[in-house]
Short mmCIF file of C-alpha atoms in Angstrom, two decimals:
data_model
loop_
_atom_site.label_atom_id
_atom_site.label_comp_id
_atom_site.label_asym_id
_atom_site.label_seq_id
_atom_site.Cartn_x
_atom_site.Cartn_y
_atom_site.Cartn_z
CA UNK B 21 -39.02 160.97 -88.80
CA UNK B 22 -35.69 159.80 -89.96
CA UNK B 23 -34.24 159.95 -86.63
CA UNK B 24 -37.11 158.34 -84.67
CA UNK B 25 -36.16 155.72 -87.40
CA UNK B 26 -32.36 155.44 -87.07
CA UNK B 27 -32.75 155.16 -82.97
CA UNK B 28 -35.35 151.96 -83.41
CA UNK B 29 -32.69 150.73 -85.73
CA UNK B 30 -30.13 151.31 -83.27
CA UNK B 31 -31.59 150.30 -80.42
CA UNK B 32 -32.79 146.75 -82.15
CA UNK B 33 -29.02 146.32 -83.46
CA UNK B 34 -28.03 147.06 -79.57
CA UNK B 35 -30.20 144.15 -78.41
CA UNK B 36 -29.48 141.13 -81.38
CA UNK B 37 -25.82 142.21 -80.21
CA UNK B 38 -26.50 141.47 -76.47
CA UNK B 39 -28.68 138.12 -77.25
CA UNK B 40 -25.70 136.95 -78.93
CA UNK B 41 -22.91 137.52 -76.53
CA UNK B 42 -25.53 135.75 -74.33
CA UNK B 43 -26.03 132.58 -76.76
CA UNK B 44 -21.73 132.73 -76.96
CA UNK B 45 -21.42 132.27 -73.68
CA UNK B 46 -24.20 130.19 -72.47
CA UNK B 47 -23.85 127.07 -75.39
CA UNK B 48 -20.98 125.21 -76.47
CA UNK B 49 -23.28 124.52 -79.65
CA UNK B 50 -24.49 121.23 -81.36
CA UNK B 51 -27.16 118.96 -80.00
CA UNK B 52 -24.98 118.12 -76.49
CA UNK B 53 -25.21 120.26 -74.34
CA UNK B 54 -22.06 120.38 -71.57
CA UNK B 55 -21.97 120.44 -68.13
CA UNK B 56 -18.30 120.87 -66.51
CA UNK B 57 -20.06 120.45 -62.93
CA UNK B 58 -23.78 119.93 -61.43
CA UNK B 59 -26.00 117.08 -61.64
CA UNK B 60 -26.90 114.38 -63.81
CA UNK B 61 -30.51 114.96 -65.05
CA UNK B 62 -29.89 116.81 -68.67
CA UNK B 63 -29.83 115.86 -72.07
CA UNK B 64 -29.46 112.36 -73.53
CA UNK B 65 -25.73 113.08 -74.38
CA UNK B 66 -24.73 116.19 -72.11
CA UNK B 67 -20.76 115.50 -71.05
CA UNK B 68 -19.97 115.91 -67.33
CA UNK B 69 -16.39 116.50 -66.99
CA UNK B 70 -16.66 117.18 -63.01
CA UNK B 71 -18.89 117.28 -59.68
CA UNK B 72 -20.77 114.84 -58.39
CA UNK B 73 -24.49 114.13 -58.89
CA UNK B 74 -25.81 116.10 -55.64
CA UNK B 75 -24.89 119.45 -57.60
CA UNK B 76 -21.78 120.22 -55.64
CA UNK B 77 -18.18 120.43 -57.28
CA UNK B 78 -15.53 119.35 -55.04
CA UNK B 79 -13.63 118.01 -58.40
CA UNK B 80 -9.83 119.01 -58.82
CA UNK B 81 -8.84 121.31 -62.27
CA UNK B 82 -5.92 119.77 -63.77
CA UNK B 83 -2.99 122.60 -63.26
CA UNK B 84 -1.39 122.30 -66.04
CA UNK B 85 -1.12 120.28 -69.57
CA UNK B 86 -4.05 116.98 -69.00
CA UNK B 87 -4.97 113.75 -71.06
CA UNK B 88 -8.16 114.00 -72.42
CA UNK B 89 -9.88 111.09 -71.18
CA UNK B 90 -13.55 110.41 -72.55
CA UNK B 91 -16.73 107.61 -72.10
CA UNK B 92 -19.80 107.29 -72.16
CA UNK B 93 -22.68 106.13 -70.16
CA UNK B 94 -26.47 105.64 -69.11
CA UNK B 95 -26.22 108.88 -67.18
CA UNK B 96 -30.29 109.03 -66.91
CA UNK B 97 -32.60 106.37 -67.72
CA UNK B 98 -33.39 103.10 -66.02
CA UNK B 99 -29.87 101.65 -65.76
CA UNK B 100 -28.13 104.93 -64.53
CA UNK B 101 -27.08 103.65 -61.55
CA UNK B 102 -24.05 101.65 -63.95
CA UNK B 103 -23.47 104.91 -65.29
CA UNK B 104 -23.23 107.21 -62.84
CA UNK B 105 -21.31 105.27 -60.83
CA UNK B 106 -18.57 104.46 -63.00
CA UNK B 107 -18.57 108.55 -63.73
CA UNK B 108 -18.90 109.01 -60.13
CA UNK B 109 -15.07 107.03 -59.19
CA UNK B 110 -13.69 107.89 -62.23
CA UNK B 111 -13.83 111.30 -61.34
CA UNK B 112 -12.85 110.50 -58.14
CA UNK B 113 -9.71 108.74 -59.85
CA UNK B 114 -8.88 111.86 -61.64
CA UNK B 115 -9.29 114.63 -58.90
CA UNK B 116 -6.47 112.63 -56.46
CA UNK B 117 -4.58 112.86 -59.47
CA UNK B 118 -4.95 116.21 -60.61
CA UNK B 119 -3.99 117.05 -56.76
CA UNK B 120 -0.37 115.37 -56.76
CA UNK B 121 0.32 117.79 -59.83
CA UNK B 122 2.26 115.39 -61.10
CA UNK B 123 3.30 115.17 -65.17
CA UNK B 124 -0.19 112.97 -65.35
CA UNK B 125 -3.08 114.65 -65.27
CA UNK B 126 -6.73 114.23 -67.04
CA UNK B 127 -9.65 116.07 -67.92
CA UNK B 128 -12.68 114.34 -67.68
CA UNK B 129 -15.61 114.01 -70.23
CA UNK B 130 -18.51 111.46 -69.49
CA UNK B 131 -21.81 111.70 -71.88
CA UNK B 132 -24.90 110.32 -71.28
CA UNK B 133 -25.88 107.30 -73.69
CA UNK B 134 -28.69 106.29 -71.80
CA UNK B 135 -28.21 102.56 -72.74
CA UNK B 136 -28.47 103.02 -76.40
CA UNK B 137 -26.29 101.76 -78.95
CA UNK B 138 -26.82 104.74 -80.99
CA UNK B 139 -26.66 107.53 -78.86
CA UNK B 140 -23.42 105.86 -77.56
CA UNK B 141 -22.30 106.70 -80.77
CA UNK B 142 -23.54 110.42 -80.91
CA UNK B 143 -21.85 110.77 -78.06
CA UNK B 144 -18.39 109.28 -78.73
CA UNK B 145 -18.51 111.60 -81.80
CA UNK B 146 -19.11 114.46 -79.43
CA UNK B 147 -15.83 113.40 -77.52
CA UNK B 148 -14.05 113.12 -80.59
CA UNK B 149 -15.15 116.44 -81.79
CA UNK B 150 -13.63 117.60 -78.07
CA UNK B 151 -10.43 116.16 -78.87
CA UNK B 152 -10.56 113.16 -76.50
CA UNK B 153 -7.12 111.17 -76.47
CA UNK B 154 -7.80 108.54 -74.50
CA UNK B 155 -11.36 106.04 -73.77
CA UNK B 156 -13.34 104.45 -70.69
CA UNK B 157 -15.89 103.02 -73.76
CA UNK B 158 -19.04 102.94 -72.69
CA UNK B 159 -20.34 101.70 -69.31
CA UNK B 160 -23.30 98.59 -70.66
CA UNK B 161 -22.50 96.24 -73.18
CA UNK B 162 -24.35 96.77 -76.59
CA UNK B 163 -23.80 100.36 -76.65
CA UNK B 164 -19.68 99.78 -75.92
CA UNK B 165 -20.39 97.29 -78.73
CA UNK B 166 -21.03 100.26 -81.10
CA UNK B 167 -18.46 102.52 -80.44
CA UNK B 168 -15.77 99.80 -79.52
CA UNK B 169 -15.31 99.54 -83.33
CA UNK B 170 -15.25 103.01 -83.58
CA UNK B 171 -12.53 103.23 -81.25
CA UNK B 172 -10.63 100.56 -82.93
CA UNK B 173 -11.42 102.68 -86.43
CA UNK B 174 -9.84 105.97 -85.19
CA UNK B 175 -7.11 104.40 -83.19
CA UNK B 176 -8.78 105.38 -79.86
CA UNK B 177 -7.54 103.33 -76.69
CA UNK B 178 -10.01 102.52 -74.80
CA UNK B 179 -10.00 100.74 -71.24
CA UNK B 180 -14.31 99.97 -70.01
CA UNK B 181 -14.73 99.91 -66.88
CA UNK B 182 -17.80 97.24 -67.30
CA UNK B 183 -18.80 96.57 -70.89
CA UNK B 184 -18.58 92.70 -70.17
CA UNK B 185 -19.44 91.04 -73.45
CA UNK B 186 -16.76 89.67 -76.05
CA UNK B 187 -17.96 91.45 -78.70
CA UNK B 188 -16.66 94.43 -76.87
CA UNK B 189 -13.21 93.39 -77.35
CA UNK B 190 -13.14 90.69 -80.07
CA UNK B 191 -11.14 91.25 -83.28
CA UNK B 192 -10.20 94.66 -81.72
CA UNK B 193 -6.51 95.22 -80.52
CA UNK B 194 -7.12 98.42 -78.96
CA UNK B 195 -10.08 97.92 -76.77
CA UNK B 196 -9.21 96.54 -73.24
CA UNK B 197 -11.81 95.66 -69.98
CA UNK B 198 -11.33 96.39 -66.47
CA UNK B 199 -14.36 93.97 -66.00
CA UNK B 200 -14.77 90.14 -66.47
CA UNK B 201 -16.06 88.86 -69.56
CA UNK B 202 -19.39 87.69 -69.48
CA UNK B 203 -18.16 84.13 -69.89
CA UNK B 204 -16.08 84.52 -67.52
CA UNK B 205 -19.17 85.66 -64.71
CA UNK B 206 -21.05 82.64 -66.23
CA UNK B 207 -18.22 79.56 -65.43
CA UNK B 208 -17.11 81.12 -62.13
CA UNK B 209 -20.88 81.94 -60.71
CA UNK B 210 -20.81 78.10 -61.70
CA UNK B 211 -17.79 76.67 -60.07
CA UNK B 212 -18.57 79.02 -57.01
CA UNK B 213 -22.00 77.65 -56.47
CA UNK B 214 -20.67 74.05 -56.46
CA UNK B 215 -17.83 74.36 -54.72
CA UNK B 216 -19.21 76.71 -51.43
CA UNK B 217 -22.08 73.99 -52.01
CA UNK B 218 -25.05 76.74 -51.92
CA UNK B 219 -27.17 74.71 -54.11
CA UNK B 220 -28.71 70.89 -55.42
CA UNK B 221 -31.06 71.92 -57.56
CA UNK B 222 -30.64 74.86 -59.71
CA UNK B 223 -33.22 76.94 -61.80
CA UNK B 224 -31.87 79.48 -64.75
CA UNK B 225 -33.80 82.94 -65.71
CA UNK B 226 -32.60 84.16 -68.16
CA UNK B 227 -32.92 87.18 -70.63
CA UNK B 228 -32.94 85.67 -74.68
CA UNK B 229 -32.75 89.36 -76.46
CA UNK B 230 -29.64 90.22 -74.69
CA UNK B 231 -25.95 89.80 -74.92
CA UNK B 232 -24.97 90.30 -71.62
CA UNK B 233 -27.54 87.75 -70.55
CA UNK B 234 -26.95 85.01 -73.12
CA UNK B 235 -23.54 85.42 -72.78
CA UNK B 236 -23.78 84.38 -68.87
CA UNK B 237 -26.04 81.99 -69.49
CA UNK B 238 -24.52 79.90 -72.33
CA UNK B 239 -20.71 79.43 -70.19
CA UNK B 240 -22.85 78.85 -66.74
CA UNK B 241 -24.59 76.17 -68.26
CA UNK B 242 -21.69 74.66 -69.91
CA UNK B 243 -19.48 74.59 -66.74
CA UNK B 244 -22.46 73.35 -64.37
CA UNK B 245 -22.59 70.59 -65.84
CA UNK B 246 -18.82 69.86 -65.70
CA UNK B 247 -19.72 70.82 -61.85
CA UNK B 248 -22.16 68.34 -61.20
CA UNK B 249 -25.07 70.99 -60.75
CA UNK B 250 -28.52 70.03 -61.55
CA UNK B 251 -30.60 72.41 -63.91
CA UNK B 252 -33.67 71.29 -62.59
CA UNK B 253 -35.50 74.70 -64.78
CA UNK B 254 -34.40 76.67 -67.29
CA UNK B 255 -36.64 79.81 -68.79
CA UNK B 256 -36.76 82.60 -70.39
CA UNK B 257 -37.57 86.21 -71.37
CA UNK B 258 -37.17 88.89 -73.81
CA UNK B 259 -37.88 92.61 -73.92
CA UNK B 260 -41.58 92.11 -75.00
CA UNK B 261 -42.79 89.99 -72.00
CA UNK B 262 -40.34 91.07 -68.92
CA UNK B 263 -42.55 92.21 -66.66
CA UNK B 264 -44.25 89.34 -65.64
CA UNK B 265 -42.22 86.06 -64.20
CA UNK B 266 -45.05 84.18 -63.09
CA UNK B 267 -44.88 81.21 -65.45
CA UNK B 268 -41.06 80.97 -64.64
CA UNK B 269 -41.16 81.46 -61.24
CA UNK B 270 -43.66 78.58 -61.34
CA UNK B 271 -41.79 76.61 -63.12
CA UNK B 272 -38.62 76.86 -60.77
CA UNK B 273 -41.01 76.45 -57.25
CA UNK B 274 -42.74 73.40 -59.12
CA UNK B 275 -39.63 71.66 -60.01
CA UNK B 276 -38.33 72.35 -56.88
CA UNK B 277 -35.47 74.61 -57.48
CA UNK B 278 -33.76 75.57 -53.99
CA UNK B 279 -31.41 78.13 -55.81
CA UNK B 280 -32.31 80.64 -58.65
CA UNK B 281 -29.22 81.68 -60.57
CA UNK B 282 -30.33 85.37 -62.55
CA UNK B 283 -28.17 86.46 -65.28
CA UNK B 284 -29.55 89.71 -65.54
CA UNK B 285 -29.38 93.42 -64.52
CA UNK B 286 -30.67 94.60 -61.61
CA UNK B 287 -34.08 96.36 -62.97
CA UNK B 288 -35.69 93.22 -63.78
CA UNK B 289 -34.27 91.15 -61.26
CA UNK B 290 -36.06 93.27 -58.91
CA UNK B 291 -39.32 92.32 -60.68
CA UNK B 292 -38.98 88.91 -59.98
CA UNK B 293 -38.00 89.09 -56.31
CA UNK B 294 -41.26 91.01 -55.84
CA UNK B 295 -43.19 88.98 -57.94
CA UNK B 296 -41.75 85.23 -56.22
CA UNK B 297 -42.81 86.97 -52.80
CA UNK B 298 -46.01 87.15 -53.53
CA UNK B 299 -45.98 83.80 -55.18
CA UNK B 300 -44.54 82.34 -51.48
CA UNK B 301 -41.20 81.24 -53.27
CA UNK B 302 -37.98 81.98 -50.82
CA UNK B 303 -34.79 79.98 -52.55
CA UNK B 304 -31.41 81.05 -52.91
CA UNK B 305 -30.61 84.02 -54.98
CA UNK B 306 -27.49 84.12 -57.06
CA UNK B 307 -26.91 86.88 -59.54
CA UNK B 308 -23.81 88.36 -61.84
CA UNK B 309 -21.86 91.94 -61.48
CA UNK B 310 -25.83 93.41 -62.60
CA UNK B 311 -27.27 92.95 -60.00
CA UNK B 312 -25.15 95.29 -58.13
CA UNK B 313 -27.27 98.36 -57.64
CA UNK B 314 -29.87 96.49 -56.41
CA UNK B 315 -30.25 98.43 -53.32
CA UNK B 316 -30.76 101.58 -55.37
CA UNK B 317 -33.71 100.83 -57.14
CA UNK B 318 -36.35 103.71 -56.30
CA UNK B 319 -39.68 102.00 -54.33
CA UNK B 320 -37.80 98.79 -54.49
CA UNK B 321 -38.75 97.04 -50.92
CA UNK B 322 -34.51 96.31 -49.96
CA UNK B 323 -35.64 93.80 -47.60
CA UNK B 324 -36.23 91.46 -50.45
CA UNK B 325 -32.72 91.01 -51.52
CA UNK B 326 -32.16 90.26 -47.86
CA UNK B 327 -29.52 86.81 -48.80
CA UNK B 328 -28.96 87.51 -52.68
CA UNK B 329 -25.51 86.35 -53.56
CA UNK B 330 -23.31 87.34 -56.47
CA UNK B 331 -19.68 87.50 -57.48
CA UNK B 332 -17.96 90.99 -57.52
CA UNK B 333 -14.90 92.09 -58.37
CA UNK B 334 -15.08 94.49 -55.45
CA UNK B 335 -15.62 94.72 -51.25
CA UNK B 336 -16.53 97.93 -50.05
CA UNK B 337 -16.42 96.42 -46.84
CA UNK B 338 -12.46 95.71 -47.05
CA UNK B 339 -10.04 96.82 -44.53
CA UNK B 340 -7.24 97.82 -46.35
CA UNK B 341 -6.41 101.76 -46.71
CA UNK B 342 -7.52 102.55 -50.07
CA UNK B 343 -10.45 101.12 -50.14
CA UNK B 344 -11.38 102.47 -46.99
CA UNK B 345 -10.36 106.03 -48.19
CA UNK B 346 -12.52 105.23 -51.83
CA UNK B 347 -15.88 104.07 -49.88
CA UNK B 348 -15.21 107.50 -47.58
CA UNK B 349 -14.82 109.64 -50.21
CA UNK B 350 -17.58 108.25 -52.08
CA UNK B 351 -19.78 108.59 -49.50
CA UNK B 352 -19.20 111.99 -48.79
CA UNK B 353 -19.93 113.15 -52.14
CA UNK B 354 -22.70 110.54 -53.32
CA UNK B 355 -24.25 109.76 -49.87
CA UNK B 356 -24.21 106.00 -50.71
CA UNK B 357 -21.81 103.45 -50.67
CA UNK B 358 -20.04 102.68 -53.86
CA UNK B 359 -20.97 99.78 -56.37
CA UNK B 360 -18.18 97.94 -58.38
CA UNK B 361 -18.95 100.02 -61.40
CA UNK B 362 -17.57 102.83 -59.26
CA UNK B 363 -14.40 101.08 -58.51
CA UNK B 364 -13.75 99.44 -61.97
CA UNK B 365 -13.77 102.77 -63.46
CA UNK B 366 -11.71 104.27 -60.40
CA UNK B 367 -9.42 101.04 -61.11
CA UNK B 368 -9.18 102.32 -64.82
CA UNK B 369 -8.16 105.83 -64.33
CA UNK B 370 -5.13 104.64 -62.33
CA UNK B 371 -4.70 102.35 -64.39
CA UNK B 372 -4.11 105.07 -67.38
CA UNK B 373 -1.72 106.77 -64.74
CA UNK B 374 0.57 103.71 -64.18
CA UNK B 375 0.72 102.86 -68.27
CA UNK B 376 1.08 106.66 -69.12
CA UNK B 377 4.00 106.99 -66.64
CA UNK B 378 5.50 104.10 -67.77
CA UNK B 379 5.59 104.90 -71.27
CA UNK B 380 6.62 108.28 -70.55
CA UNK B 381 3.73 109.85 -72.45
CA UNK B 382 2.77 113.71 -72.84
CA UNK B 383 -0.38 115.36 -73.40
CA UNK B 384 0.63 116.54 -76.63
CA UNK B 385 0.49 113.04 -78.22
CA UNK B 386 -2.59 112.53 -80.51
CA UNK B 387 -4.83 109.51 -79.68
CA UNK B 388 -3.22 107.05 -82.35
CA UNK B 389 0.50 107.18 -80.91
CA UNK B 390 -0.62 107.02 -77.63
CA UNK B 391 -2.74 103.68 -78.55
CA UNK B 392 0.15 102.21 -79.53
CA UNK B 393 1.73 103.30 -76.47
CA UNK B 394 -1.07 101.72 -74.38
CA UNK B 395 -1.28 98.19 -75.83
CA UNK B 396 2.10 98.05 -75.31
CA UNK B 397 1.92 98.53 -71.81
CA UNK B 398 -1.33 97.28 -70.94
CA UNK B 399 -0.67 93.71 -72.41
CA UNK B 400 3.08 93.60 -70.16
CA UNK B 401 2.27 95.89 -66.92
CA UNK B 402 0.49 94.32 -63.52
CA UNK B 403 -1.67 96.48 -61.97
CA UNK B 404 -2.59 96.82 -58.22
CA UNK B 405 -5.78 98.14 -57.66
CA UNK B 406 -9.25 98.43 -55.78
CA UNK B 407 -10.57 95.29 -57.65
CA UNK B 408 -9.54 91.69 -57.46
CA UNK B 409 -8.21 89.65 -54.47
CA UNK B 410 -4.48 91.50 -54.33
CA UNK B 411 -2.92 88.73 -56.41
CA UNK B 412 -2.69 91.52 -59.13
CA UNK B 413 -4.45 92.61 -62.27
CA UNK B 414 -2.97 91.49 -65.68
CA UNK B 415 -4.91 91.51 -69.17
CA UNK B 416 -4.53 89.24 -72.09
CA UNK B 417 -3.47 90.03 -75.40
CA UNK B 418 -7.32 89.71 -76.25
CA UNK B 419 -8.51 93.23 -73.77
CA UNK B 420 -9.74 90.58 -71.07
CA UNK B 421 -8.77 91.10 -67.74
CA UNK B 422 -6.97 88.32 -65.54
CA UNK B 423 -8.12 88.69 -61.92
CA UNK B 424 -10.00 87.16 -59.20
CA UNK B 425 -14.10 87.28 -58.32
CA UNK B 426 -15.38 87.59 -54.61
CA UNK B 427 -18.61 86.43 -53.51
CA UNK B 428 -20.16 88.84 -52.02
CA UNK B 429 -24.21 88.61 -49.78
CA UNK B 430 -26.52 91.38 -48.92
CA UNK B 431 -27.09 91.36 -45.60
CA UNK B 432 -28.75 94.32 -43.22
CA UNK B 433 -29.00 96.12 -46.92
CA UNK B 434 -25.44 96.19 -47.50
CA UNK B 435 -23.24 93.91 -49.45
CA UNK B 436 -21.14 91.80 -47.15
CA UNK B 437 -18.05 89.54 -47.87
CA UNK B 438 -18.60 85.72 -48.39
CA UNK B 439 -15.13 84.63 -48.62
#
């Protein structure tokens, strides 16, 4: 009886001991998971440090000591097209790098924030618990908000590749933009409407609950009028009611509005071009750098952003090498052509490469000396990169970036240069 016992004892002891070495090396433990290649559909705040989001791997190991480079990002949810992209060229960014096995090299680490503030944080913590030296903030506004100040707490540099608002950056010497400022978007969609003359009589939608929205709004208003552009409507929307436009679609057709200016992100723009369809109303469309992913928008009918305009840092449709070699690339691991988010954050990652070079860094330097090292450069260096017109990328002493918009029009569902 006592040694029927002792071999059920055993033999349990044998299999806790094989569930565990299982659980060791299936889990990097907490509540995020991590994926180091594969696709994009797990956990709120699972890190991606390589692949693409078909599955495949075709990213580049860094061979030998790598920056830790970290963000965050609506990796699922509504808006993931923001976040995925700017993952997606990133990664791009640091493969080509990792391949000249050069003295700068990075290691990857995206986490999903789905578009919250809060998880945002959760997941910045996550990348600080992984040891991350260096920041992309997050991808959407609010949530790069959030852990903006936390970067600016722990001495974290961080360069966003699209976190537009000036909260992002204000009263924070550490946090930078590879985007324009949402005032910014608001004055040039302004001056760029009057001056290519693509409108008399303009109507506003805009989104009251939001920063990104109210931001735009506020400095397109203001420089209209300095312009000589007619508001002939202005309306509004919050979270509660934006799902049906009716009332200010109306309200633009009535007044007879012959361009709509949208201030939005793409999601609910979408809405409304369905929604003025039906209504019979065909004006002029001109949106901000949210509305790019428009094309992407599952069930979305393409046909009716046939003509929308916007201003864009970016031209997938330019000649010149590297973009050409970007827009390949992207396409042969994402099937689609890439968005500006993809190129801002591409932009970035170079970026970190010329101001790490520079400064002659080394992966062994924690986060706060290499912040120091990065204002330094970042607020004196010019950049040359995907974005802008050529003329050269600069930032202010601020975080906001100094270059040039394009206009850019969908046309045959594809974005096409205006200027």
């Amino acid at each position: 009886m006592k040694k029927k016992f002792l071999s059920i004892v055993l033999a349990l002891a044998l299999v806790l001991s094989l569930a565990a070495c299982g659980s060791d090396t299936g889990s990097t433990g907490g509540d995020s998971g991590s994926q180091t290649s594969g696709d994009s559909t797990g956990g709120d705040s699972g890190s991606q440090t390589s692949g693409d989001s078909t599955g495949g791997d075709s990213s580049s190991a860094p061979s030998g000591a790598a920056f830790k480079l970290g963000g965050t990002g609506p990796l699922t949810g509504p808006v993931a097209v923001y976040g995925l992209a700017a993952r997606n060229g990133a990664q791009i960014a640091v493969d080509e790098i990792n391949a000249e096995n050069g003295a700068v090299q990075f290691e990857l680490n995206y986490q999903d924030d789905t578009h919250d503030a809060e998880k945002a944080v959760n997941a910045y913590n996550n990348l600080k618990d992984w040891g991350m030296q260096l920041s992309l903030g997050s991808v959407t506004s609010k949530p790069c908000e959030a852990t903006s100040s936390m970067n600016f707490e722990d001495r974290v540099f961080a360069l966003t590749p699209s976190a537009s608002s000036v909260a992002t950056t204000e009263g924070k010497d550490n946090v930078f933009q590879m985007c324009f400022t949402d005032p910014g978007q608001g004055a040039k969609s302004a001056e760029y409407i009057a001056t290519q003359k693509l409108g008399t009589k303009i109507a506003v939608i805009w989104k009251n609950d939001d920063v990104y929205s109210t931001g735009i709004y506020n400095t397109f208003k203001e420089e209209a009028g300095k312009q000589g552009l007619e508001i002939v409507s202005d309306t509004t929307f919050n979270d509660a009611n934006a799902t049906d436009f009716s009332v200010q679609i109306t309200d633009a057709q009535s007044k007879g509005a012959d361009l709509v200016f949208l201030p939005m992100y793409y999601d609910v723009a979408a809405l409304i071009f369905v929604q003025a369809n039906t209504m019979g109303y065909a004006p002029k469309w001109f949106g901000v750098d949210g509305m790019d992913g428009i094309l992407s928008v599952d069930g979305f009918d393409t046909s009716l952003a046939e003509g929308v305009m916007l201003l864009t840092p970016f031209a997938a449709d330019a000649d010149d090498e590297r973009t050409k070699n970007f827009v390949s690339e992207y396409q042969s691991r994402h099937g689609e052509i890439p968005n500006q988010f993809a190129a801002d954050a591409y932009d970035c990652v170079y970026a970190y490469k010329q101001a790490l070079e520079a400064a002659g860094a080394t992966p062994d330097m924690d986060a706060a000396a290499l912040c120091d090292l990065m204002i330094e450069q970042f607020t004196s260096m010019t950049f040359e990169g995907l974005t802008g017109d050529g003329a050269g990328i600069t930032w202010e002493t601020s975080g906001a970036v100094s270059k040039s918009p394009k206009g850019m029009i969908i046309q045959g569902g594809a974005y096409v240069g205006m200027d």
